[in-house]
Tab-separated table of C-alpha atoms in Angstrom:
chain	number	residue	atom	x	y	z
A	1	SER	CA	66.819	83.902	94.788
A	2	THR	CA	65.644	85.571	91.600
A	3	ARG	CA	63.472	83.171	89.643
A	4	LEU	CA	62.513	83.353	85.991
A	5	SER	CA	58.885	82.901	87.039
A	6	THR	CA	58.879	86.646	87.715
A	7	ALA	CA	59.023	87.071	83.938
A	8	PRO	CA	56.866	85.693	81.107
A	9	SER	CA	57.518	82.026	80.472
A	10	ILE	CA	60.537	81.306	78.300
A	11	THR	CA	59.480	79.925	74.971
A	12	SER	CA	60.957	79.902	71.506
A	13	SER	CA	59.800	83.520	71.148
A	14	MET	CA	61.623	84.604	74.327
A	15	ARG	CA	65.282	84.136	73.434
A	16	PRO	CA	68.476	85.917	74.430
A	17	GLY	CA	68.613	89.270	72.717
A	18	ILE	CA	64.858	89.864	72.898
A	19	ARG	CA	64.268	93.075	74.812
A	20	SER	CA	61.291	93.374	77.120
A	21	THR	CA	59.668	96.612	78.226
A	22	GLU	CA	60.191	95.578	81.862
A	23	PRO	CA	63.388	97.283	83.105
A	24	GLY	CA	66.171	94.794	83.633
A	25	LEU	CA	64.243	91.771	82.339
A	26	HIS	CA	66.567	91.354	79.364
A	27	ILE	CA	69.482	91.240	81.774
A	28	MET	CA	67.751	88.441	83.702
A	29	LEU	CA	67.322	86.525	80.454
A	30	ASP	CA	70.936	87.106	79.487
A	31	ILE	CA	71.962	85.657	82.839
A	32	ALA	CA	69.578	82.717	82.477
A	33	PHE	CA	71.146	81.857	79.112
A	34	ASP	CA	74.623	82.603	80.496
A	35	LYS	CA	75.965	85.081	78.014
A	36	GLY	CA	79.404	84.843	79.565
A	37	ASP	CA	80.833	84.400	76.051
A	38	SER	CA	80.558	88.112	75.278
A	39	PRO	CA	83.119	89.657	72.904
A	40	LEU	CA	84.757	91.378	75.863
A	41	ALA	CA	85.087	88.157	77.857
A	42	ALA	CA	86.321	86.395	74.736
A	43	SER	CA	89.021	89.015	74.168
A	44	ILE	CA	90.204	88.553	77.749
A	45	GLY	CA	90.315	84.809	77.150
A	46	LYS	CA	92.333	85.195	73.938
A	47	ALA	CA	94.950	87.218	75.796
A	48	GLY	CA	95.289	84.514	78.442
A	49	GLN	CA	99.070	84.253	78.180
A	50	THR	CA	99.408	87.995	78.738
A	51	TRP	CA	97.839	87.894	82.200
A	52	ASN	CA	100.456	85.397	83.375
A	53	SER	CA	103.439	86.844	81.527
A	54	SER	CA	104.867	88.440	84.651
A	55	ALA	CA	104.273	88.969	88.354
A	56	GLU	CA	105.003	92.675	88.420
A	57	PRO	CA	102.561	95.019	90.182
A	58	PRO	CA	100.121	96.946	87.977
A	59	ALA	CA	101.337	100.234	86.503
A	60	PRO	CA	100.278	102.376	83.518
A	61	ASP	CA	103.316	101.144	81.577
A	62	CYS	CA	102.793	97.536	82.656
A	63	PRO	CA	102.052	95.354	79.570
A	64	ARG	CA	99.324	93.493	81.458
A	65	TRP	CA	97.557	96.724	82.444
A	66	GLN	CA	97.759	98.113	78.929
A	67	ALA	CA	96.551	94.834	77.437
A	68	LEU	CA	93.550	94.882	79.739
A	69	SER	CA	92.667	98.469	78.846
A	70	GLU	CA	92.865	97.507	75.167
A	71	THR	CA	90.169	94.859	75.664
A	72	GLY	CA	87.685	97.671	76.343
A	73	LEU	CA	86.925	96.652	79.936
A	74	PHE	CA	87.629	100.089	81.417
A	75	ARG	CA	85.853	101.808	78.546
A	76	LEU	CA	82.708	99.742	79.105
A	77	ALA	CA	82.495	100.942	82.716
A	78	CYS	CA	82.023	104.521	81.493
A	79	ASP	CA	80.099	103.972	78.246
A	80	ARG	CA	77.017	106.092	78.802
A	81	ASP	CA	75.546	105.004	75.479
A	82	LYS	CA	74.709	101.718	77.210
A	83	PRO	CA	72.352	101.327	80.206
A	84	PHE	CA	74.146	100.830	83.508
A	85	ALA	CA	72.631	97.352	83.947
A	86	GLU	CA	73.988	96.231	80.583
A	87	ARG	CA	77.438	97.571	81.358
A	88	ASN	CA	77.364	95.991	84.786
A	89	ILE	CA	76.649	92.459	83.643
A	90	GLY	CA	79.232	92.844	80.875
A	91	ILE	CA	81.889	93.782	83.426
A	92	ILE	CA	80.838	90.941	85.721
A	93	HIS	CA	81.248	88.339	82.979
A	94	ALA	CA	84.566	89.886	81.944
A	95	MET	CA	85.875	89.748	85.510
A	96	GLU	CA	84.832	86.101	85.745
A	97	ARG	CA	86.899	85.342	82.652
A	98	LEU	CA	89.856	87.344	83.954
A	99	GLY	CA	89.748	85.388	87.210
A	100	GLU	CA	89.668	82.128	85.277
A	101	GLU	CA	92.612	83.043	83.052
A	102	CYS	CA	94.853	85.047	85.403
A	103	ARG	CA	96.768	83.247	88.144
A	104	ASP	CA	97.674	86.519	89.850
A	105	GLY	CA	94.950	87.291	92.392
A	106	GLY	CA	96.602	90.587	93.313
A	107	PHE	CA	96.349	91.809	89.729
A	108	THR	CA	92.638	90.985	89.412
A	109	PHE	CA	91.950	92.680	92.755
A	110	ALA	CA	93.772	95.806	91.562
A	111	VAL	CA	91.627	95.776	88.418
A	112	ALA	CA	88.399	95.463	90.437
A	113	THR	CA	89.463	98.362	92.661
A	114	HIS	CA	90.234	100.582	89.675
A	115	LEU	CA	86.878	99.704	88.108
A	116	ALA	CA	84.676	100.130	91.164
A	117	SER	CA	86.397	102.659	93.380
A	118	THR	CA	87.366	105.148	90.704
A	119	LEU	CA	85.663	104.583	87.342
A	120	THR	CA	82.269	103.677	88.794
A	121	ALA	CA	82.352	106.466	91.386
A	122	LEU	CA	83.250	109.098	88.798
A	123	ASP	CA	80.912	107.853	86.092
A	124	ARG	CA	77.952	107.622	88.454
A	125	PHE	CA	78.389	110.703	90.651
A	126	ALA	CA	80.973	113.176	89.322
A	127	SER	CA	80.095	116.339	87.423
A	128	ALA	CA	80.268	116.316	83.630
A	129	GLU	CA	83.293	118.613	83.787
A	130	LEU	CA	85.191	116.354	86.177
A	131	ARG	CA	84.340	113.260	84.151
A	132	ALA	CA	85.593	114.910	80.967
A	133	GLU	CA	88.816	115.932	82.689
A	134	VAL	CA	89.879	112.659	84.282
A	135	LEU	CA	88.059	109.700	82.756
A	136	PRO	CA	89.839	109.529	79.369
A	137	ASP	CA	93.226	108.731	80.945
A	138	LEU	CA	91.711	106.308	83.465
A	139	VAL	CA	89.754	104.492	80.757
A	140	ALA	CA	92.801	104.281	78.497
A	141	GLY	CA	94.895	102.789	81.295
A	142	ARG	CA	97.277	105.741	81.342
A	143	ARG	CA	96.399	106.406	84.974
A	144	ILE	CA	95.369	104.126	87.870
A	145	GLY	CA	92.805	104.901	90.553
A	146	ALA	CA	92.450	104.021	94.232
A	147	HIS	CA	90.078	104.856	97.059
A	148	ALA	CA	90.888	105.755	100.639
A	149	ILE	CA	88.246	104.889	103.228
A	150	SER	CA	89.750	102.959	106.144
A	151	GLU	CA	91.765	104.468	108.965
A	152	ALA	CA	93.771	102.913	111.786
A	153	GLU	CA	90.815	103.290	114.174
A	154	ALA	CA	88.027	103.321	111.593
A	155	GLY	CA	87.911	100.102	109.620
A	156	SER	CA	84.520	98.419	109.712
A	157	ASP	CA	83.210	101.454	111.619
A	158	ALA	CA	83.659	103.873	108.728
A	159	LEU	CA	81.585	106.546	110.483
A	160	ALA	CA	84.369	106.790	113.041
A	161	MET	CA	86.729	108.279	110.460
A	162	THR	CA	88.592	111.351	111.685
A	163	THR	CA	89.879	112.635	108.336
A	164	THR	CA	88.274	116.037	107.785
A	165	ALA	CA	87.569	118.283	104.810
A	166	ARG	CA	87.114	121.962	105.745
A	167	ARG	CA	85.667	124.408	103.231
A	168	ASP	CA	87.966	127.375	102.599
A	169	GLY	CA	86.782	129.631	99.790
A	170	PRO	CA	86.851	127.752	96.473
A	171	ASP	CA	88.642	124.779	98.037
A	172	TYR	CA	88.384	122.096	100.681
A	173	VAL	CA	91.344	121.485	102.978
A	174	LEU	CA	91.818	117.815	103.878
A	175	ASP	CA	93.613	116.572	106.974
A	176	GLY	CA	93.981	113.042	108.292
A	177	ASP	CA	95.492	109.616	107.749
A	178	LYS	CA	94.176	106.690	105.715
A	179	ALA	CA	95.184	103.030	105.956
A	180	PHE	CA	94.883	99.928	103.770
A	181	VAL	CA	94.551	101.904	100.534
A	182	THR	CA	94.379	99.304	97.772
A	183	ASN	CA	96.319	100.516	94.701
A	184	GLY	CA	97.550	103.421	96.853
A	185	PRO	CA	101.299	103.067	96.239
A	186	ILE	CA	100.779	102.918	92.442
A	187	ALA	CA	97.737	105.180	92.013
A	188	ASP	CA	97.709	108.465	90.128
A	189	VAL	CA	94.358	109.618	91.537
A	190	PHE	CA	92.527	108.854	94.765
A	191	VAL	CA	88.869	108.933	95.749
A	192	ILE	CA	89.222	110.069	99.367
A	193	TYR	CA	86.383	110.025	101.880
A	194	ALA	CA	86.477	112.696	104.593
A	195	ARG	CA	84.177	114.190	107.195
A	196	THR	CA	82.789	117.568	106.107
A	197	ALA	CA	80.309	118.281	108.913
A	198	GLY	CA	78.498	116.835	111.918
A	199	THR	CA	77.951	113.147	112.466
A	200	GLY	CA	76.010	110.358	110.821
A	201	ALA	CA	75.780	109.214	107.220
A	202	GLY	CA	75.391	112.758	105.885
A	203	SER	CA	78.658	113.911	107.415
A	204	VAL	CA	81.026	112.387	104.863
A	205	SER	CA	81.947	113.553	101.380
A	206	ALA	CA	84.048	112.072	98.567
A	207	PHE	CA	86.841	113.927	96.763
A	208	LEU	CA	89.072	113.168	93.807
A	209	VAL	CA	92.670	114.013	94.664
A	210	ASP	CA	95.687	113.850	92.345
A	211	ARG	CA	98.791	112.112	93.625
A	212	ASP	CA	100.951	115.222	93.188
A	213	THR	CA	98.615	117.484	95.189
A	214	PRO	CA	100.637	119.370	97.851
A	215	GLY	CA	99.835	118.010	101.305
A	216	LEU	CA	99.203	114.443	100.120
A	217	THR	CA	101.909	111.947	101.050
A	218	VAL	CA	101.611	108.392	99.749
A	219	ALA	CA	103.620	105.746	101.585
A	220	GLY	CA	105.154	102.650	100.076
A	221	ALA	CA	103.422	99.282	99.886
A	222	LYS	CA	103.150	97.105	102.983
A	223	PRO	CA	103.924	93.418	102.319
A	224	LEU	CA	100.800	91.238	102.376
A	225	VAL	CA	100.357	87.563	103.216
A	226	GLY	CA	98.656	87.008	99.858
A	227	LEU	CA	97.569	89.075	96.852
A	228	LYS	CA	101.245	89.951	96.511
A	229	THR	CA	100.870	92.246	93.497
A	230	SER	CA	98.006	94.195	95.050
A	231	MET	CA	99.823	97.291	96.244
A	232	ASN	CA	98.379	98.374	99.574
A	233	GLY	CA	99.567	101.111	101.905
A	234	PRO	CA	98.712	104.209	103.956
A	235	LEU	CA	98.542	107.852	102.975
A	236	GLN	CA	98.713	111.119	104.867
A	237	LEU	CA	96.827	114.395	104.321
A	238	ARG	CA	98.220	117.580	105.846
A	239	GLY	CA	96.600	120.800	104.707
A	240	CYS	CA	95.832	119.168	101.370
A	241	ARG	CA	93.949	121.764	99.337
A	242	VAL	CA	91.425	120.326	96.849
A	243	PRO	CA	89.207	122.461	94.560
A	244	ALA	CA	85.485	122.195	95.281
A	245	SER	CA	85.064	121.112	91.652
A	246	ARG	CA	86.712	117.839	92.694
A	247	LEU	CA	83.854	116.940	95.005
A	248	ILE	CA	82.231	113.694	93.813
A	249	GLY	CA	78.501	114.162	94.184
A	250	ARG	CA	77.213	116.815	96.556
A	251	GLU	CA	78.691	117.594	99.947
A	252	GLY	CA	77.501	115.036	102.502
A	253	ALA	CA	76.785	112.385	99.855
A	254	GLY	CA	79.952	110.412	100.518
A	255	PHE	CA	78.202	107.419	102.033
A	256	MET	CA	75.797	107.240	99.109
A	257	VAL	CA	78.806	107.124	96.788
A	258	LEU	CA	80.551	104.584	99.008
A	259	SER	CA	77.500	102.334	99.302
A	260	HIS	CA	77.203	102.085	95.517
A	261	VAL	CA	80.946	101.649	95.024
A	262	MET	CA	81.213	98.849	97.581
A	263	LYS	CA	78.353	96.910	95.995
A	264	GLN	CA	80.111	97.085	92.643
A	265	GLU	CA	83.474	96.169	94.170
A	266	ILE	CA	81.930	93.030	95.639
A	267	LEU	CA	80.225	92.059	92.385
A	268	TYR	CA	83.377	92.632	90.327
A	269	SER	CA	86.086	91.275	92.624
A	270	PHE	CA	84.137	88.254	93.842
A	271	MET	CA	83.069	87.311	90.328
A	272	ALA	CA	86.784	87.205	89.560
A	273	ASN	CA	87.050	84.833	92.535
A	274	VAL	CA	84.344	82.690	90.942
A	275	GLY	CA	86.491	82.498	87.817
A	276	GLN	CA	89.451	81.479	89.963
A	277	MET	CA	87.338	78.750	91.556
A	278	LYS	CA	86.399	77.449	88.114
A	279	HIS	CA	90.077	77.178	87.145
A	280	THR	CA	91.028	75.483	90.421
A	281	LEU	CA	88.183	72.985	90.136
A	282	ALA	CA	89.149	72.026	86.579
A	283	ARG	CA	92.762	71.580	87.674
A	284	CYS	CA	91.732	69.329	90.552
A	285	VAL	CA	89.468	67.224	88.336
A	286	ARG	CA	92.341	66.635	85.925
A	287	HIS	CA	94.600	65.686	88.809
A	288	VAL	CA	92.273	63.143	90.447
A	289	ARG	CA	91.633	61.509	87.084
A	290	ARG	CA	95.345	61.233	86.299
A	291	ARG	CA	96.863	60.518	89.715
A	292	ARG	CA	96.798	56.795	90.537
A	293	GLN	CA	97.150	55.012	93.859
A	294	PHE	CA	96.314	51.369	94.650
A	295	ASP	CA	96.031	50.687	90.890
A	296	ARG	CA	93.227	53.141	90.292
A	297	PRO	CA	92.668	56.901	89.815
A	298	ILE	CA	92.325	58.570	93.190
A	299	GLY	CA	89.034	60.039	91.950
A	300	ASP	CA	87.571	56.551	92.308
A	301	PHE	CA	87.791	56.875	96.089
A	302	GLN	CA	84.659	58.304	97.660
A	303	ALA	CA	86.584	60.618	99.989
A	304	VAL	CA	88.159	62.256	96.939
A	305	SER	CA	85.091	62.299	94.697
A	306	HIS	CA	82.955	63.845	97.444
A	307	ARG	CA	85.548	66.569	97.976
A	308	ILE	CA	85.413	67.313	94.250
A	309	ALA	CA	81.604	67.354	94.433
A	310	ASN	CA	81.720	69.858	97.298
A	311	MET	CA	84.079	72.084	95.322
A	312	LYS	CA	81.704	71.954	92.361
A	313	MET	CA	78.710	72.858	94.523
A	314	ARG	CA	80.528	75.800	96.092
A	315	TYR	CA	81.569	77.080	92.676
A	316	GLU	CA	78.091	76.825	91.145
A	317	ILE	CA	76.307	78.380	94.133
A	318	SER	CA	78.882	81.178	94.303
A	319	ARG	CA	78.297	82.009	90.665
A	320	GLN	CA	74.544	82.106	91.093
A	321	CYS	CA	74.853	84.321	94.185
A	322	ILE	CA	76.652	86.993	92.160
A	323	LEU	CA	74.398	86.699	89.111
A	324	THR	CA	71.244	86.806	91.239
A	325	ALA	CA	72.410	89.987	92.956
A	326	ALA	CA	73.253	91.537	89.575
A	327	ALA	CA	69.859	90.566	88.158
A	328	ARG	CA	67.998	92.138	91.076
A	329	GLN	CA	70.154	95.236	90.851
A	330	ALA	CA	69.225	95.495	87.157
A	331	ARG	CA	65.566	95.574	88.227
A	332	ASN	CA	66.281	98.446	90.646
A	333	LYS	CA	65.714	96.256	93.705
A	334	ASP	CA	67.388	96.838	97.045
A	335	VAL	CA	70.308	94.408	96.881
A	336	THR	CA	71.854	95.173	100.275
A	337	SER	CA	71.170	91.654	101.545
A	338	ASP	CA	71.820	89.980	98.185
A	339	VAL	CA	75.288	91.506	97.887
A	340	ALA	CA	76.120	90.748	101.522
A	341	ILE	CA	75.024	87.120	101.097
A	342	ALA	CA	77.070	86.817	97.907
A	343	LYS	CA	80.135	88.328	99.569
A	344	ILE	CA	79.981	85.956	102.533
A	345	TYR	CA	79.268	82.821	100.556
A	346	VAL	CA	81.794	83.385	97.770
A	347	SER	CA	84.614	84.407	100.106
A	348	GLU	CA	84.155	81.378	102.349
A	349	ALA	CA	83.678	79.029	99.399
A	350	LEU	CA	86.830	80.408	97.778
A	351	LEU	CA	88.875	79.670	100.887
A	352	ALA	CA	87.372	76.198	101.344
A	353	ASN	CA	88.059	75.278	97.711
A	354	ALA	CA	91.618	76.612	97.899
A	355	ILE	CA	92.321	74.441	100.943
A	356	ASP	CA	90.680	71.405	99.333
A	357	ALA	CA	92.854	71.892	96.241
A	358	VAL	CA	95.999	71.621	98.385
A	359	HIS	CA	94.701	68.511	100.151
A	360	LEU	CA	93.704	66.803	96.909
A	361	HIS	CA	97.256	67.200	95.611
A	362	GLY	CA	98.776	65.808	98.814
A	363	GLY	CA	102.420	66.620	99.470
A	364	VAL	CA	102.832	68.102	96.001
A	365	GLY	CA	100.096	70.599	96.813
A	366	TYR	CA	102.238	71.987	99.604
A	367	LEU	CA	105.119	72.768	97.255
A	368	GLU	CA	105.460	76.461	96.498
A	369	GLU	CA	105.977	75.772	92.800
A	370	THR	CA	102.409	74.517	92.363
A	371	GLY	CA	100.916	77.885	93.340
A	372	LEU	CA	98.188	76.150	95.340
A	373	GLY	CA	99.475	77.519	98.638
A	374	GLU	CA	99.453	80.994	97.124
A	375	GLY	CA	95.787	80.437	96.311
A	376	VAL	CA	95.095	79.766	99.989
A	377	ALA	CA	97.004	82.895	101.040
A	378	ASP	CA	95.047	84.991	98.525
A	379	ALA	CA	91.735	83.499	99.675
A	380	LEU	CA	92.459	84.300	103.321
A	381	ALA	CA	91.878	87.971	102.546
A	382	ALA	CA	88.457	87.514	100.960
A	383	PRO	CA	86.411	87.327	104.202
A	384	ILE	CA	88.116	90.565	105.306
A	385	TYR	CA	88.153	93.024	102.412
A	386	SER	CA	85.097	94.819	101.020
A	387	GLY	CA	83.454	94.685	104.453
A	388	THR	CA	84.272	91.828	106.822
A	389	ASN	CA	81.970	88.834	106.824
A	390	ASP	CA	81.000	89.535	110.425
A	391	ILE	CA	79.820	93.007	109.422
A	392	GLN	CA	77.997	91.542	106.416
A	393	ARG	CA	76.155	89.066	108.631
A	394	GLY	CA	75.109	91.914	110.892
A	395	ARG	CA	73.846	93.794	107.853
A	396	ILE	CA	71.754	90.836	106.709
A	397	ALA	CA	70.235	90.501	110.185
A	398	ALA	CA	69.534	94.241	110.372
A	399	MET	CA	67.674	94.089	107.045
A	400	MET	CA	65.353	91.567	108.708
A	401	GLY	CA	64.852	93.761	111.716
A	402	VAL	CA	67.125	91.708	113.962
A	403	GLY	CA	69.984	93.146	116.003
A	404	SER	CA	71.032	96.748	116.403
């Protein structure tokens, strides 16, 4: 893990807000002093009732979506007056607060997808002209973004994608089918990954495609086991003509774009999961203190108190996994393993804590009205999305020179 011993010792002269000449060191100090009480996170906390005011899917005219855009979260993602590392940790803390306050896991996942798949991709790799054209509406919440990577026969094996983009004069012509497009049914713009030439990592490019582009057909949402308000569905491309000016990055740089986007998606969405774990833990602590059996609070029983202790450990370690990865990223380190480790640990801890929360509440925990079962259903998806945990384990091993 990242240790503060890599920096000068922390004394009274080394406080939060002091900026070092070492790139990213101030971010490490901010993390060490836990500046999760940023104005942005605080504004999300103040609007707590808004996030749970309805269970409708996100949409530009949805009060929850508009309220979130008004906090400045989307604007921060594209604020080039601030260093990327500073923006990144600000978003991470904001997503943690959103996860803590919002009981709708589908909504927070939709937010993370919009942030990482569209705003981050465009801000980091798109041309100045394309950014100026599309970012204002996306930042203001007037439009929603999605990204299309997976296909029916190309999920974890993204290089097996068969969607193609053929250059034809000033345009590219896209053909193929995409599956499991998060935000797809409600999105106004799509970052679509397609094969432009050859094989290997340099064969894929990323394009920004408007929903009303001829040749693009967006299907309706497929019902999910959990994350009910996360709209997910397939799309079809048939002779879909996209101007070359809509290429994100250079031709063949699609996997570079995707690699960066997926790291940010993991940091953002799984920090929201950490916030959810914090809320669940606090709820369970209140319950075991209040609920009495055999003339004593059930928290007095070791079986219960140890379960609470395990939930606390999983929450704290999950939080540090994300913050450590963010700190190393701020120092321009290779965080491939760090992000993979964080993704695996947080997703499995989230599911374990969700199940423990049901068990701690006994029969009441199995009632639909408590929402605890919904938490389990939401958590079931976490080891799958953003790169399955099996793939992540293979990636960690490969970074150590083990496996193929």
